[in-house]
Coordinates of C-alpha atoms and ligand atoms in Angstrom, one line a residue:
G1 CA 33.5 -54.7 -12.9
T2 CA 30.1 -54.9 -11.5
T3 CA 30.0 -58.8 -11.7
L4 CA 32.4 -61.9 -11.5
G5 CA 32.8 -62.5 -14.7
A6 CA 33.2 -58.5 -15.6
A7 CA 35.6 -58.3 -12.8
A8 CA 37.4 -61.4 -13.7
A9 CA 38.0 -60.2 -17.2
E10 CA 39.6 -56.0 -15.8
K11 CA 42.3 -58.2 -14.2
G12 CA 42.8 -60.6 -18.2
R13 CA 41.8 -63.6 -16.1
Y14 CA 37.8 -66.1 -16.0
F15 CA 35.6 -66.7 -13.9
G16 CA 33.6 -69.7 -14.1
A17 CA 30.7 -71.9 -12.6
A18 CA 30.2 -75.8 -13.4
I19 CA 27.1 -76.3 -14.5
P20 CA 24.6 -79.7 -15.1
A21 CA 22.9 -79.4 -18.7
F22 CA 19.8 -79.8 -17.2
K23 CA 18.9 -76.5 -15.1
L24 CA 19.1 -74.9 -18.2
S25 CA 15.9 -74.7 -18.0
D26 CA 15.5 -72.9 -14.8
S27 CA 14.9 -69.4 -15.2
Q28 CA 16.9 -68.4 -11.7
F29 CA 19.5 -70.6 -12.6
V30 CA 20.1 -69.3 -15.8
T31 CA 19.8 -65.7 -15.1
I32 CA 22.1 -65.8 -12.1
L33 CA 25.0 -68.2 -15.2
N34 CA 24.2 -65.3 -17.5
R35 CA 24.9 -62.0 -15.5
E36 CA 27.5 -62.8 -13.3
F37 CA 30.2 -66.5 -15.0
N38 CA 32.1 -66.2 -18.5
S39 CA 33.2 -69.6 -18.5
V40 CA 31.7 -73.2 -18.0
T41 CA 32.4 -76.8 -16.5
A42 CA 29.6 -79.4 -17.5
E43 CA 29.2 -80.9 -14.5
N44 CA 28.9 -84.6 -15.3
E45 CA 28.1 -84.4 -19.1
M46 CA 31.9 -84.2 -20.7
K47 CA 32.6 -87.7 -18.3
W48 CA 33.7 -90.5 -20.5
D49 CA 30.2 -92.3 -18.6
A50 CA 28.5 -90.3 -20.2
T51 CA 30.1 -89.2 -24.0
E52 CA 30.6 -93.1 -24.0
P53 CA 28.6 -95.3 -23.0
Q54 CA 28.7 -98.0 -25.1
Q55 CA 32.3 -98.5 -26.1
G56 CA 32.6 -96.9 -29.4
V57 CA 28.8 -95.2 -29.4
F58 CA 29.3 -91.4 -28.2
T59 CA 26.7 -89.1 -27.4
Y60 CA 27.3 -85.6 -26.8
A61 CA 23.8 -84.5 -26.2
G62 CA 24.1 -83.2 -22.9
G63 CA 27.6 -81.8 -23.4
D64 CA 26.6 -80.1 -26.6
R65 CA 23.5 -78.5 -25.1
I66 CA 26.5 -77.0 -22.7
L67 CA 28.6 -76.0 -24.7
N68 CA 25.8 -74.6 -27.3
H69 CA 24.9 -72.0 -24.4
A70 CA 28.4 -70.9 -23.8
R71 CA 28.9 -70.3 -27.4
S72 CA 25.0 -68.1 -26.8
Q73 CA 26.7 -66.0 -24.2
G74 CA 30.1 -65.4 -24.8
M75 CA 31.0 -67.4 -22.6
S76 CA 34.8 -70.4 -22.8
V77 CA 34.4 -73.4 -21.9
R78 CA 36.7 -75.7 -19.8
G79 CA 36.0 -79.5 -20.7
H80 CA 36.4 -81.7 -17.5
A81 CA 37.6 -84.6 -18.1
L82 CA 38.8 -86.7 -20.4
L83 CA 40.4 -89.6 -18.1
W84 CA 38.9 -90.4 -14.8
H85 CA 38.8 -93.5 -12.4
A86 CA 35.4 -92.3 -11.4
Q87 CA 32.2 -92.2 -13.9
Q88 CA 33.9 -94.7 -16.0
P89 CA 30.9 -96.4 -18.5
G90 CA 30.5 -99.8 -17.0
W91 CA 32.7 -101.8 -19.8
A92 CA 35.3 -100.0 -19.4
Q93 CA 34.9 -100.6 -16.0
N94 CA 34.8 -104.2 -16.5
M95 CA 38.4 -104.1 -18.6
S96 CA 42.2 -103.8 -18.5
G97 CA 45.6 -104.1 -20.1
T98 CA 46.0 -103.5 -23.3
A99 CA 43.1 -103.9 -24.1
L100 CA 41.4 -100.9 -21.8
R101 CA 44.8 -98.6 -22.5
N102 CA 43.6 -98.6 -26.5
A103 CA 40.0 -98.0 -25.7
A104 CA 41.5 -95.3 -23.3
I105 CA 43.8 -94.2 -26.1
N106 CA 41.1 -94.0 -28.2
H107 CA 37.4 -92.4 -25.7
V108 CA 40.1 -88.7 -26.2
T109 CA 41.2 -88.4 -29.2
R110 CA 37.4 -89.3 -30.3
V111 CA 35.7 -86.8 -27.2
A112 CA 38.9 -83.9 -27.7
T113 CA 38.2 -84.4 -31.4
Y114 CA 34.3 -84.2 -31.4
Y115 CA 35.1 -80.8 -29.1
R116 CA 38.6 -79.3 -31.5
G117 CA 38.0 -76.0 -31.4
K118 CA 35.9 -74.5 -29.2
I119 CA 37.4 -75.9 -25.9
H120 CA 39.2 -73.9 -23.6
S121 CA 40.7 -76.1 -21.2
W122 CA 41.0 -79.4 -21.0
D123 CA 41.2 -81.8 -17.5
V124 CA 42.7 -84.6 -19.5
V125 CA 43.4 -86.9 -16.7
N126 CA 41.3 -86.3 -13.5
E127 CA 42.3 -87.7 -9.7
A128 CA 45.1 -90.0 -10.9
F129 CA 46.8 -89.2 -7.2
A130 CA 47.0 -91.2 -4.2
D131 CA 45.7 -89.3 -0.8
G132 CA 47.6 -89.0 1.7
G133 CA 51.4 -88.9 2.7
S134 CA 53.0 -91.3 -0.6
G135 CA 53.8 -88.7 -3.1
G136 CA 52.5 -91.1 -6.0
R137 CA 49.8 -92.0 -8.0
R138 CA 46.5 -93.6 -6.7
D139 CA 45.6 -97.1 -8.3
S140 CA 43.0 -97.7 -10.9
N141 CA 42.6 -99.5 -13.5
L142 CA 44.2 -97.1 -15.9
Q143 CA 46.7 -97.0 -13.5
R144 CA 47.4 -100.6 -14.4
T145 CA 47.9 -100.0 -18.2
G146 CA 51.3 -98.8 -16.7
N147 CA 52.7 -95.7 -15.4
D148 CA 52.8 -93.7 -19.3
W149 CA 49.1 -94.0 -19.4
I150 CA 48.9 -90.0 -18.5
E151 CA 51.3 -89.3 -21.1
A152 CA 49.2 -90.8 -23.1
A153 CA 46.8 -89.6 -22.8
F154 CA 48.0 -85.9 -22.6
R155 CA 49.8 -86.3 -26.6
A156 CA 46.5 -87.7 -27.5
A157 CA 44.3 -85.3 -26.7
R158 CA 47.6 -82.8 -27.9
A159 CA 47.1 -84.3 -31.1
A160 CA 43.3 -84.4 -31.2
D161 CA 43.3 -80.6 -30.7
P162 CA 46.8 -78.7 -30.9
G163 CA 44.1 -75.5 -30.0
A164 CA 43.2 -76.4 -26.5
K165 CA 45.0 -75.3 -23.3
L166 CA 45.3 -79.5 -22.0
C167 CA 45.8 -80.1 -17.5
Y168 CA 46.3 -82.1 -14.9
N169 CA 43.8 -81.7 -12.7
D170 CA 43.0 -82.2 -8.5
Y171 CA 41.7 -82.1 -5.6
N172 CA 43.8 -81.8 -2.1
T173 CA 46.7 -80.7 -4.2
D174 CA 45.8 -76.7 -2.8
G175 CA 48.9 -76.1 -0.5
I176 CA 52.5 -77.8 -0.7
N177 CA 51.7 -80.7 0.6
A178 CA 52.6 -85.2 -0.6
K179 CA 50.4 -85.3 -3.0
S180 CA 50.5 -82.0 -5.2
T181 CA 54.3 -82.5 -4.7
G182 CA 54.3 -85.4 -6.4
I183 CA 52.1 -84.0 -9.1
Y184 CA 54.5 -81.1 -8.9
N185 CA 57.9 -83.9 -9.4
M186 CA 55.6 -85.7 -12.9
V187 CA 54.2 -81.9 -14.2
R188 CA 58.5 -81.4 -14.0
D189 CA 59.3 -84.4 -15.6
F190 CA 57.3 -84.1 -18.4
K191 CA 57.9 -80.4 -19.8
A192 CA 62.0 -81.8 -19.0
R193 CA 60.3 -84.4 -21.6
G194 CA 58.3 -82.9 -24.1
V195 CA 54.6 -83.9 -23.6
P196 CA 52.8 -81.6 -23.7
I197 CA 51.0 -80.8 -20.8
D198 CA 49.8 -76.5 -20.0
C199 CA 48.3 -76.5 -17.0
V200 CA 47.4 -77.8 -13.2
G201 CA 44.2 -77.7 -12.3
F202 CA 43.4 -77.1 -8.6
Q203 CA 40.0 -77.8 -7.8
T204 CA 40.1 -75.8 -3.6
H205 CA 37.2 -78.1 -2.4
L206 CA 38.2 -76.8 1.1
G207 CA 36.6 -77.0 4.4
T208 CA 36.9 -73.3 6.7
T209 CA 40.3 -72.4 6.1
V210 CA 42.3 -71.6 2.6
P211 CA 46.0 -73.0 3.5
G212 CA 48.7 -70.7 4.0
D213 CA 51.4 -72.1 2.2
Y214 CA 48.2 -71.5 -0.7
Q215 CA 49.5 -69.8 -3.5
A216 CA 53.0 -70.1 -2.5
N217 CA 52.2 -73.5 -4.0
L218 CA 50.4 -72.3 -7.2
Q219 CA 53.8 -70.6 -7.4
R220 CA 55.6 -73.4 -8.2
F221 CA 53.7 -74.6 -10.1
A222 CA 53.4 -71.8 -12.8
D223 CA 57.4 -71.4 -11.9
L224 CA 57.5 -74.5 -13.8
G225 CA 55.8 -73.2 -17.1
V226 CA 52.2 -74.6 -17.4
D227 CA 49.3 -72.1 -16.9
V228 CA 47.5 -73.0 -13.8
Q229 CA 43.6 -72.6 -12.9
I230 CA 41.2 -73.1 -9.8
T231 CA 39.9 -75.2 -11.1
E232 CA 36.0 -76.4 -8.5
L233 CA 36.5 -73.8 -6.0
D234 CA 33.1 -74.8 -2.7
I235 CA 34.4 -73.2 0.3
A236 CA 32.5 -74.3 3.6
Q237 CA 29.4 -72.9 4.9
G238 CA 31.2 -70.2 8.3
S239 CA 31.8 -67.4 10.4
N240 CA 35.1 -67.7 8.3
Q241 CA 34.2 -68.1 4.4
A242 CA 34.1 -64.4 2.9
N243 CA 37.5 -63.6 3.6
A244 CA 38.6 -67.6 3.0
Y245 CA 36.6 -67.1 -1.0
A246 CA 38.6 -63.6 -0.4
Q247 CA 41.8 -65.6 -0.4
V248 CA 41.5 -67.7 -3.2
T249 CA 40.7 -65.2 -5.1
R250 CA 43.4 -62.6 -4.1
A251 CA 46.1 -65.4 -5.0
C252 CA 45.2 -65.4 -8.2
L253 CA 45.0 -62.5 -9.5
A254 CA 48.6 -62.2 -7.2
V255 CA 50.1 -65.6 -9.4
A256 CA 49.6 -63.9 -12.8
R257 CA 49.7 -67.2 -14.5
C258 CA 46.1 -68.5 -12.4
T259 CA 44.2 -67.4 -15.4
G260 CA 41.0 -68.2 -14.0
I261 CA 38.5 -69.7 -11.3
T262 CA 35.6 -72.1 -11.2
V263 CA 33.4 -72.5 -8.4
W264 CA 31.6 -75.7 -8.0
G265 CA 28.4 -74.8 -8.4
V266 CA 26.1 -71.1 -8.8
R267 CA 23.7 -71.3 -6.2
D268 CA 24.1 -73.7 -2.3
S269 CA 20.8 -75.6 -3.8
D270 CA 23.0 -76.6 -6.6
S271 CA 26.6 -78.4 -4.1
W272 CA 27.8 -81.6 -5.2
R273 CA 28.0 -80.7 -1.1
G274 CA 24.4 -81.4 0.5
N275 CA 24.5 -78.8 3.5
D276 CA 27.7 -77.3 3.5
N277 CA 26.3 -74.1 1.5
P278 CA 29.7 -73.8 0.2
L279 CA 28.9 -71.5 -2.6
L280 CA 28.7 -67.3 -3.8
F281 CA 24.5 -67.9 -4.0
D282 CA 22.2 -68.6 -1.3
R283 CA 19.0 -71.2 -1.9
S284 CA 17.4 -67.7 -3.3
G285 CA 19.5 -66.8 -5.7
N286 CA 21.1 -64.1 -4.2
K287 CA 24.4 -62.7 -3.3
K288 CA 26.4 -63.8 -0.7
P289 CA 28.7 -62.4 1.9
A290 CA 31.0 -65.2 -0.1
Y291 CA 30.2 -63.4 -3.2
T292 CA 30.9 -59.5 -1.8
A293 CA 34.5 -60.9 -1.1
T294 CA 34.9 -62.3 -3.9
L295 CA 33.8 -59.1 -6.2
D296 CA 35.4 -57.3 -4.2
A297 CA 38.6 -59.1 -4.1
L298 CA 38.4 -59.2 -7.8
N299 CA 38.2 -55.4 -9.0
A300 CA 40.4 -54.4 -5.8
G301 CA 44.2 -52.9 -6.9
Ligands
LIG401 O1 22.8 -89.4 -14.0 C1 22.9 -90.5 -13.4 C2 21.0 -91.3 -13.2 O2 20.7 -92.0 -14.2 C3 20.7 -92.2 -11.7 O3 19.1 -92.1 -12.2 C4 21.4 -91.5 -10.8 C5 21.0 -91.8 -9.2 O4 21.8 -91.8 -8.7 O5 22.6 -91.1 -11.0 C6 23.0 -90.4 -11.8 O6 24.5 -89.9 -12.5 C7 24.9 -89.0 -10.8 C8 26.3 -88.3 -11.3 O7 25.7 -87.1 -10.5 C9 24.2 -86.6 -12.5 O8 23.9 -86.2 -11.2 C10 25.3 -90.1 -9.8 O9 24.3 -91.1 -8.8 C11 26.0 -89.0 -8.5 O10 27.3 -89.5 -8.6 C12 27.0 -87.3 -9.9 O11 28.0 -87.2 -8.7 C13 29.4 -86.2 -9.3 C14 30.0 -86.6 -8.6 O12 31.7 -85.8 -9.8 C15 30.4 -87.8 -8.9 O13 31.8 -89.0 -8.6 C16 28.1 -84.2 -8.9 O14 27.7 -83.7 -9.9 C17 29.5 -83.8 -9.7 O15 29.7 -82.6 -9.2 C18 31.1 -84.1 -8.6 O16 32.2 -83.6 -9.3 C19 33.9 -83.9 -8.7 C20 34.4 -83.6 -9.9 O17 34.3 -84.4 -11.5 C21 35.6 -84.2 -10.4 N1 36.3 -83.6 -9.1 C22 35.1 -83.6 -7.6 C23 33.8 -83.3 -7.8 C24 32.8 -83.7 -6.9 O18 32.9 -84.8 -6.4

């Protein structure tokens, strides 16, 4: 393949980018997006604060703009994210207990129902595990509604959109560590008890190197019977950037259930990471060495 999307497709995978709706009026951005990618994630537009700014009042303008662009180009869409401790609307931040639980599940049901049949994979729950060595849940208003809030969210999402793959998504889970093992144990428990979960997203926001056990970590989750996806890839620029992108790409291709890769932005100027220059295209929209290394890795073998 001569583009990221085409090369990934030849390997039975997608290659996506996170995009904000307002950049769909930047012609250089759209040219690269349409040429290279066959999947998109809304960078912010499908989050709780964007889709339910007032309780029970749902707004889909930004999400729809991204979805409609994707559909017109034949790209699939990753839904991001139904429930998260961050980017909650103010009204939810101030809720607790049964009222918050009911509001959260209603949110999942309403948004997943609105987009039913149009989303390839939903990040049903984002970043619910704690950093550090505990392997346990992160404290949040959602967690304080009861440990079963995650499975309740997955059941509601399945009922609302039976065709979407339902994912748990997190960061600093790229290697085998206490946090990724906590998630591993949750997924194993969900599979044992029949809680609907189809995939685990590994954000893969990396410094300059890839954990040595990155592929082994993806594989141990796949062995539980879920797909794995690389959902928010970016890697700080430095002498190892191209090599690190190639390593991540090769790891996904080596794991049969790794179904796709998403980078968290298109050009370095589109990144949330300021001056890290962690993406595949430079600030002028030119392909970087990391782009070529990624494309070559997709085309190898
Ligand atoms: O939309 C408001 C706007 O109304 C307001 O005037 C402006 C003033 O600050 O803020 C705008 O919101 C910003 C929003 O992006 C939309 O542009 C927020 O301040 C800003 O914090 C927010 O940042 C996003 C961040 O998530 C929020 O946590 C980034 O764009 C987005 O790339 C980032 O993405 C996350 C994933 O969802 C989850 N994993 C980590 C990843 C990187 O942090």
